[in-house]
Amino acid sequence: MIISSPQSMQKKALKWLKAGKSVGFVPTMGALHEGHLSLVRASKRDNDITVVSIFVNPAQFGPTEDYGSYPRSLKMDLSALKLFSVDAVFIPDVSDIYPEDFQTTVNVGKLSQPMCGKSRPVFFGGVARVVLKLFNLVMPTRAYFGLKDYQQFLIIKQLIKDLNLPVIIVPRAIIREKDGLALSSRNAYLSKEERKIAPRVYAALELGKEAAKSGKNPKQVQRIIEDHLKKNFVIDYVTVADPLTLASLKTFRGKALLAVAVWLGKTRLIDNLLVNQDTH
Ligand code: AMP
């Protein structure tokens, strides 16, 4: 079932709520790939009802970013979702999500500042605002987010906690191509040549992980990742951070997040890896 109006979506959600059904929700921007579908699979497994939203959210793109050219493949997305028999695909119009007099902002503070927040200052505000609105329309029991967007996951988790939203957030592992490249709708931008180079992002993270395991400190690990990346990419950031606060680490203890964002031509790629320094 395709639902396009926010009112109809909310009405359906209320009906499910009244009937005592658990609802799993997978928010996406479409151009679906196996990463998205892994979230759908998890939702189908855990809930009575599964709702997928497809909405390219203009509020999370900066004025010079790729809102206009972001890949859109609604027909293919719908046939992929048909195979999963999801209960509803919510595909709202921009004008229904953001009517002319829309004026509310939602900002999660400190977690939105480092990493992607530095180079994309409007991004997380746009994400938090639309996710909160979608939660109010879908009223999910559980919402599924990929760890590919690790900072986004933490921000939504914080939003849920700070505002006591009645939603359980379920993180899911990053799905990768065989050569290590993290699946992303933006991979469609890569030329054949770039596609061959792109897996080196993950290779750099793996090198960083090895270095961390062999006793190098966070600064050294960061430098090793940077040295590897700068041969092929323009680096936006490389961080070795606390996976709960995203603060840069001075020493390794317990878990660490290795996260990067790079440019390959006109395509921005992000990826990350969690390292557990307790289990050598
Ligand atoms: P997007 O359509 O890019 O906004 O992504 C929608 C959801 O899919 C987000 O929770 C992403 O983190 C998740 N996602 C995107 N790529 C992957 C991937 N390669 N593996 C797992 N989840 C992913």
Short mmCIF file of C-alpha atoms and ligand atoms in Angstrom, two decimals:
data_model
loop_
_atom_site.label_atom_id
_atom_site.label_comp_id
_atom_site.label_asym_id
_atom_site.label_seq_id
_atom_site.Cartn_x
_atom_site.Cartn_y
_atom_site.Cartn_z
CA MET A 1 0.00 0.00 0.00
CA ILE A 2 1.34 3.41 -0.97
CA ILE A 3 0.43 6.29 1.31
CA SER A 4 1.23 9.84 0.32
CA SER A 5 -0.66 12.14 2.65
CA PRO A 6 0.65 12.68 6.20
CA GLN A 7 -2.95 12.62 7.51
CA SER A 8 -3.66 9.20 6.01
CA MET A 9 -0.35 7.90 7.34
CA GLN A 10 -1.18 9.06 10.86
CA LYS A 11 -4.70 7.65 10.65
CA LYS A 12 -3.34 4.23 9.66
CA ALA A 13 -0.75 4.41 12.45
CA LEU A 14 -3.45 5.14 15.02
CA LYS A 15 -5.44 2.16 13.78
CA TRP A 16 -2.45 -0.16 14.18
CA LEU A 17 -1.75 1.29 17.62
CA LYS A 18 -5.34 0.69 18.73
CA ALA A 19 -5.20 -2.88 17.43
CA GLY A 20 -2.08 -3.49 19.55
CA LYS A 21 0.19 -4.13 16.53
CA SER A 22 3.92 -3.52 16.72
CA VAL A 23 5.14 -1.24 13.93
CA GLY A 24 8.65 -1.26 12.49
CA PHE A 25 9.76 1.82 10.58
CA VAL A 26 12.56 2.22 8.04
CA PRO A 27 13.06 5.85 6.97
CA THR A 28 14.95 6.20 3.66
CA MET A 29 15.62 8.64 0.85
CA GLY A 30 14.97 5.92 -1.73
CA ALA A 31 17.35 4.62 -4.43
CA LEU A 32 17.14 1.48 -2.33
CA HIS A 33 19.99 -1.00 -2.10
CA GLU A 34 20.83 -4.04 0.01
CA GLY A 35 21.78 -1.76 2.95
CA HIS A 36 18.23 -0.39 3.10
CA LEU A 37 16.76 -3.83 2.48
CA SER A 38 18.68 -5.29 5.42
CA LEU A 39 16.79 -2.81 7.62
CA VAL A 40 13.48 -3.83 6.05
CA ARG A 41 14.30 -7.49 6.66
CA ALA A 42 15.04 -6.79 10.34
CA SER A 43 11.83 -4.83 10.73
CA LYS A 44 9.76 -7.59 9.11
CA ARG A 45 11.32 -10.10 11.49
CA ASP A 46 10.68 -8.04 14.65
CA ASN A 47 7.25 -6.44 14.06
CA ASP A 48 3.65 -7.12 13.00
CA ILE A 49 3.69 -4.20 10.58
CA THR A 50 6.52 -2.65 8.54
CA VAL A 51 6.46 0.86 7.10
CA VAL A 52 9.16 2.20 4.78
CA SER A 53 9.28 5.90 3.97
CA ILE A 54 10.86 7.31 0.83
CA PHE A 55 11.47 11.02 1.12
CA VAL A 56 14.40 13.01 -0.25
CA ASN A 57 14.45 15.60 2.48
CA PRO A 58 15.43 19.05 1.13
CA ALA A 59 16.04 20.34 4.68
CA GLN A 60 19.15 18.21 5.10
CA PHE A 61 20.91 19.40 1.94
CA GLY A 62 23.02 22.57 1.91
CA PRO A 63 22.48 25.08 -0.93
CA THR A 64 25.49 23.77 -2.89
CA GLU A 65 24.75 20.09 -2.24
CA ASP A 66 23.15 17.42 -4.43
CA TYR A 67 19.41 17.68 -3.60
CA GLY A 68 18.50 18.18 -7.26
CA SER A 69 20.62 15.34 -8.58
CA TYR A 70 20.15 12.87 -5.71
CA PRO A 71 19.34 9.46 -7.28
CA ARG A 72 15.61 8.79 -7.53
CA SER A 73 14.31 5.39 -8.66
CA LEU A 74 10.81 5.08 -7.31
CA LYS A 75 9.66 2.33 -9.70
CA MET A 76 12.58 0.08 -8.85
CA ASP A 77 12.24 0.87 -5.15
CA LEU A 78 8.59 -0.14 -5.17
CA SER A 79 9.29 -3.43 -6.92
CA ALA A 80 12.08 -4.21 -4.43
CA LEU A 81 9.71 -3.49 -1.53
CA LYS A 82 6.96 -5.59 -3.11
CA LEU A 83 9.15 -8.67 -2.64
CA PHE A 84 9.18 -7.97 1.09
CA SER A 85 5.40 -7.43 1.28
CA VAL A 86 5.87 -4.33 3.44
CA ASP A 87 2.57 -3.07 4.83
CA ALA A 88 2.95 0.55 3.74
CA VAL A 89 5.33 2.70 1.75
CA PHE A 90 5.00 6.30 2.83
CA ILE A 91 5.97 8.67 0.00
CA PRO A 92 4.98 12.20 1.00
CA ASP A 93 5.37 15.33 -1.11
CA VAL A 94 7.80 18.00 0.03
CA SER A 95 4.92 20.48 0.25
CA ASP A 96 3.02 18.18 2.63
CA ILE A 97 5.98 17.71 4.94
CA TYR A 98 6.99 21.37 4.80
CA PRO A 99 3.93 23.53 4.11
CA GLU A 100 4.73 27.18 3.39
CA ASP A 101 4.31 28.29 6.99
CA PHE A 102 6.52 25.56 8.45
CA GLN A 103 8.88 27.15 11.00
CA THR A 104 10.00 24.60 13.60
CA THR A 105 13.63 23.60 13.93
CA VAL A 106 14.99 20.59 15.82
CA ASN A 107 18.62 20.49 16.83
CA VAL A 108 20.51 17.93 18.82
CA GLY A 109 23.41 19.90 20.33
CA LYS A 110 26.92 18.58 20.84
CA LEU A 111 26.63 15.37 18.83
CA SER A 112 25.78 17.39 15.70
CA GLN A 113 28.92 19.48 15.82
CA PRO A 114 31.95 17.32 14.91
CA MET A 115 32.57 15.13 11.86
CA CYS A 116 29.83 15.53 9.20
CA GLY A 117 28.35 18.44 11.20
CA LYS A 118 31.41 20.57 10.44
CA SER A 119 31.29 20.38 6.66
CA ARG A 120 27.50 20.00 6.45
CA PRO A 121 26.17 22.54 8.99
CA VAL A 122 22.47 22.17 8.10
CA PHE A 123 22.52 18.41 7.71
CA PHE A 124 21.73 17.04 11.16
CA GLY A 125 19.16 19.73 11.95
CA GLY A 126 17.36 18.70 8.77
CA VAL A 127 17.61 15.03 9.64
CA ALA A 128 16.39 15.45 13.25
CA ARG A 129 13.46 17.58 12.14
CA VAL A 130 12.22 15.16 9.48
CA VAL A 131 12.78 12.05 11.59
CA LEU A 132 10.82 13.55 14.49
CA LYS A 133 8.01 14.47 12.11
CA LEU A 134 8.03 11.00 10.52
CA PHE A 135 7.95 9.38 13.97
CA ASN A 136 4.84 11.42 14.79
CA LEU A 137 3.18 10.27 11.58
CA VAL A 138 4.16 6.59 11.66
CA MET A 139 4.20 6.14 15.46
CA PRO A 140 6.61 3.22 15.24
CA THR A 141 7.37 0.75 17.99
CA ARG A 142 10.86 0.31 16.52
CA ALA A 143 12.85 2.38 14.03
CA TYR A 144 15.75 0.92 12.06
CA PHE A 145 18.91 2.87 11.27
CA GLY A 146 22.14 1.75 9.57
CA LEU A 147 25.48 2.24 11.26
CA LYS A 148 26.83 3.45 7.93
CA ASP A 149 25.55 6.83 9.14
CA TYR A 150 26.97 6.34 12.61
CA GLN A 151 26.71 9.98 13.73
CA GLN A 152 23.11 10.14 12.50
CA PHE A 153 22.29 7.03 14.55
CA LEU A 154 23.74 8.61 17.73
CA ILE A 155 21.84 11.85 17.11
CA ILE A 156 18.50 10.09 16.65
CA LYS A 157 19.20 7.99 19.74
CA GLN A 158 19.81 11.20 21.71
CA LEU A 159 16.68 12.83 20.26
CA ILE A 160 14.60 9.85 21.39
CA LYS A 161 16.15 9.95 24.87
CA ASP A 162 15.97 13.74 25.34
CA LEU A 163 12.34 14.01 24.22
CA ASN A 164 11.12 10.69 25.68
CA LEU A 165 9.90 9.52 22.30
CA PRO A 166 8.19 6.13 22.62
CA VAL A 167 10.38 4.50 19.97
CA ILE A 168 13.04 1.80 20.26
CA ILE A 169 15.95 2.55 17.96
CA VAL A 170 17.51 -0.52 16.35
CA PRO A 171 20.99 -0.08 14.83
CA ARG A 172 22.03 -2.39 12.00
CA ALA A 173 25.46 -3.31 10.62
CA ILE A 174 26.95 -1.70 7.51
CA ILE A 175 26.32 -3.74 4.36
CA ARG A 176 29.29 -3.74 1.99
CA GLU A 177 30.14 -4.80 -1.53
CA LYS A 178 32.49 -7.81 -1.80
CA ASP A 179 35.44 -5.45 -2.18
CA GLY A 180 34.59 -3.60 1.04
CA LEU A 181 32.86 -0.50 -0.36
CA ALA A 182 29.94 0.43 1.89
CA LEU A 183 26.70 0.43 -0.11
CA SER A 184 25.33 3.92 -0.64
CA SER A 185 22.78 5.48 -2.98
CA ARG A 186 25.51 8.00 -3.87
CA ASN A 187 27.75 5.22 -5.23
CA ALA A 188 25.66 5.63 -8.39
CA TYR A 189 27.60 8.88 -9.01
CA LEU A 190 30.93 7.05 -9.32
CA SER A 191 32.52 6.60 -12.74
CA LYS A 192 33.96 3.18 -13.62
CA GLU A 193 37.42 4.37 -12.67
CA GLU A 194 36.24 5.92 -9.41
CA ARG A 195 34.35 2.76 -8.52
CA LYS A 196 37.64 0.86 -8.64
CA ILE A 197 39.28 3.34 -6.27
CA ALA A 198 36.37 3.71 -3.82
CA PRO A 199 37.03 0.48 -1.81
CA ARG A 200 40.30 2.05 -0.62
CA VAL A 201 38.25 3.99 1.92
CA TYR A 202 37.45 0.76 3.74
CA ALA A 203 41.00 -0.50 3.19
CA ALA A 204 42.30 2.62 4.96
CA LEU A 205 39.96 1.98 7.91
CA GLU A 206 41.15 -1.64 8.08
CA LEU A 207 44.76 -0.42 8.17
CA GLY A 208 43.79 1.93 11.00
CA LYS A 209 42.19 -0.94 12.88
CA GLU A 210 45.33 -3.07 12.52
CA ALA A 211 47.48 -0.20 13.71
CA ALA A 212 45.24 0.29 16.76
CA LYS A 213 45.43 -3.43 17.56
CA SER A 214 49.22 -3.37 17.27
CA GLY A 215 49.49 -0.71 19.96
CA LYS A 216 49.60 2.60 18.04
CA ASN A 217 47.90 5.55 19.77
CA PRO A 218 44.83 7.33 18.33
CA LYS A 219 46.88 10.18 16.80
CA GLN A 220 49.15 7.70 15.04
CA VAL A 221 46.15 5.68 13.83
CA GLN A 222 44.53 8.83 12.48
CA ARG A 223 47.74 9.72 10.62
CA ILE A 224 48.03 6.22 9.11
CA ILE A 225 44.45 6.44 7.79
CA GLU A 226 45.04 9.96 6.44
CA ASP A 227 48.30 8.97 4.71
CA HIS A 228 46.54 6.08 3.02
CA LEU A 229 43.51 8.13 1.97
CA LYS A 230 45.30 11.18 0.65
CA LYS A 231 46.83 9.21 -2.23
CA ASN A 232 43.38 8.86 -3.81
CA PHE A 233 40.90 11.17 -2.12
CA VAL A 234 40.38 14.68 -0.87
CA ILE A 235 39.91 14.24 2.86
CA ASP A 236 37.01 15.96 4.62
CA TYR A 237 37.79 14.40 8.00
CA VAL A 238 39.39 11.41 9.65
CA THR A 239 38.58 10.83 13.30
CA VAL A 240 39.41 8.35 16.01
CA ALA A 241 36.68 9.01 18.50
CA ASP A 242 34.74 7.86 21.52
CA PRO A 243 31.77 5.95 20.01
CA LEU A 244 29.34 7.42 22.56
CA THR A 245 30.33 11.11 22.60
CA LEU A 246 32.29 11.41 19.31
CA ALA A 247 35.04 13.27 21.20
CA SER A 248 38.54 12.67 19.80
CA LEU A 249 40.42 10.01 21.73
CA LYS A 250 43.84 10.62 23.27
CA THR A 251 44.30 7.00 24.38
CA PHE A 252 42.62 3.73 23.54
CA ARG A 253 40.45 2.13 26.17
CA GLY A 254 37.44 -0.05 25.30
CA LYS A 255 35.68 0.76 22.05
CA ALA A 256 36.81 3.32 19.49
CA LEU A 257 35.16 4.65 16.35
CA LEU A 258 37.31 5.14 13.26
CA ALA A 259 35.30 7.34 10.89
CA VAL A 260 36.09 9.14 7.65
CA ALA A 261 34.51 11.34 5.00
CA VAL A 262 36.29 11.88 1.69
CA TRP A 263 35.64 13.30 -1.73
CA LEU A 264 36.26 11.20 -4.81
CA GLY A 265 35.70 13.62 -7.67
CA LYS A 266 32.20 14.99 -7.09
CA THR A 267 31.12 12.18 -4.78
CA ARG A 268 31.33 12.38 -1.00
CA LEU A 269 31.88 9.00 0.64
CA ILE A 270 31.59 8.22 4.36
CA ASP A 271 32.49 5.07 6.20
CA ASN A 272 33.41 3.90 9.67
CA LEU A 273 34.62 0.98 11.70
CA LEU A 274 34.27 0.16 15.39
CA VAL A 275 37.37 -1.19 17.10
CA ASN A 276 37.27 -2.96 20.44
CA GLN A 277 40.63 -2.56 22.14
CA ASP A 278 39.62 -4.95 24.93
CA THR A 279 39.45 -8.00 22.66
CA HIS A 280 42.82 -8.39 20.95
P1 AMP B 1 19.40 6.96 3.25
O1 AMP B 1 18.42 6.52 2.22
O2 AMP B 1 20.79 7.14 2.73
O3 AMP B 1 18.91 8.14 4.07
O4 AMP B 1 19.53 5.76 4.28
C1 AMP B 1 18.41 5.22 4.93
C2 AMP B 1 18.87 4.26 6.00
O5 AMP B 1 19.63 3.20 5.40
C3 AMP B 1 19.78 4.92 7.04
O6 AMP B 1 19.45 4.41 8.33
C4 AMP B 1 21.15 4.46 6.61
O7 AMP B 1 22.09 4.42 7.66
C5 AMP B 1 20.84 3.07 6.08
N1 AMP B 1 21.92 2.62 5.19
C6 AMP B 1 22.41 3.27 4.10
N2 AMP B 1 23.44 2.57 3.58
C7 AMP B 1 23.61 1.48 4.35
C8 AMP B 1 24.52 0.37 4.33
N3 AMP B 1 25.46 0.26 3.41
N4 AMP B 1 24.40 -0.56 5.30
C9 AMP B 1 23.44 -0.46 6.26
N5 AMP B 1 22.55 0.54 6.33
C10 AMP B 1 22.64 1.51 5.39
#
